[in-house]
Amino acid sequence: MPTVYFEDLEIGSVHLGRECVCDKDEMLEFSQRNDPWPFHVDEAAAALSPYGGIVASGGYIITLWYRSCRDLQHSENDLGVPGRS
C-alpha cells in the first residue's frame, strides 16, 4: 500500500483501514489505567450515568482507530521501523 501524506488527502475522501473489534476486557483495562471515570470502569455507576452503561474512553477509541488505520499511515519503508526492510 502506498504511503498517504496529509497533503495528498482530498476533502470528502474516504480511506478505510482494517476492521478492528473492541474487546470489553481490554477496554476496561485501558480505562482503569488511563481514564478511570466511573462511566468507563464501573457498570453500576455507569448505569446511572446519562449513557446508561459503560462507555469506552476516548483514548481507547483513538487506539482502535490507530490500529485500523495503521496500514494507511505508513508504508513498509517509512520511519526505519525495526523488522521492516
C-alpha atoms as one frame of an Amber mdcrd trajectory, in Angstrom:
protein
   0.000   0.000   0.000   1.468   3.401  -0.913   2.206   5.987   1.752  -0.594
   8.529   2.206   0.570  12.004   3.181  -1.682  14.642   4.737  -1.311  16.967
   1.748  -2.491  14.158  -0.556  -5.872  13.885   1.169  -8.843  15.495  -0.524
 -11.817  16.916   1.364 -14.539  14.285   1.443 -12.257  11.398   0.510 -12.786
   8.122   2.352  -9.969   5.793   3.421 -10.868   2.523   5.106  -8.477   0.632
   7.340  -8.687  -2.897   8.628 -11.663  -3.977  10.712 -10.991  -3.515  14.414
 -13.031  -5.208  17.133 -13.451  -3.734  20.598 -12.625  -6.199  23.373 -14.501
  -5.317  26.577 -11.782  -6.608  28.928  -9.103  -4.677  27.035 -11.314  -1.571
  27.056 -11.862  -1.814  30.817  -8.160  -2.419  31.470  -7.258   0.644  29.381
  -9.795   2.781  31.237  -8.712   1.581  34.669  -5.136   2.620  33.897  -5.715
   5.768  31.855  -9.217   7.208  32.265 -10.867   5.819  35.417 -14.109   7.801
  35.357 -16.945   5.670  36.817 -18.842   5.536  33.497 -15.725   3.926  31.938
 -14.956   1.338  34.651 -17.936   0.737  36.976 -21.037  -0.928  35.487 -23.328
   0.092  38.378 -22.216   3.727  38.304 -22.332   3.773  34.514 -25.934   2.530
  34.585 -26.868   5.697  36.488 -24.982   7.975  34.094 -26.619   9.747  31.140
 -25.133   6.985  28.951 -26.970   4.177  30.754 -23.945   1.871  30.763 -20.220
   1.547  30.304 -18.775   3.694  27.534 -15.301   3.444  26.079 -12.741   6.098
  26.900 -11.941   8.490  24.075  -8.316   7.426  24.415  -9.281   3.800  23.820
 -11.321   4.761  20.751  -8.282   6.589  19.360  -6.189   3.451  19.996  -8.677
   1.381  17.970  -8.617   3.978  15.198  -4.806   3.855  15.092  -4.939   0.078
  14.795  -7.434   0.160  11.955  -5.534   2.852  10.054  -2.014   1.534  10.637
  -1.644   0.446   7.020  -2.887   3.789   5.738  -0.428   5.804   7.788   2.894
   4.243   6.812   4.351   2.211   4.046   6.656  -0.646   4.964   9.744   1.511
   4.378   8.711   4.553   6.447  10.454   5.773   9.571  13.037   2.988   9.755
  10.683   0.723  11.670  12.656  -2.278  13.034  11.848  -5.529  11.272  10.794
  -3.799   8.084  13.025  -3.559   5.056
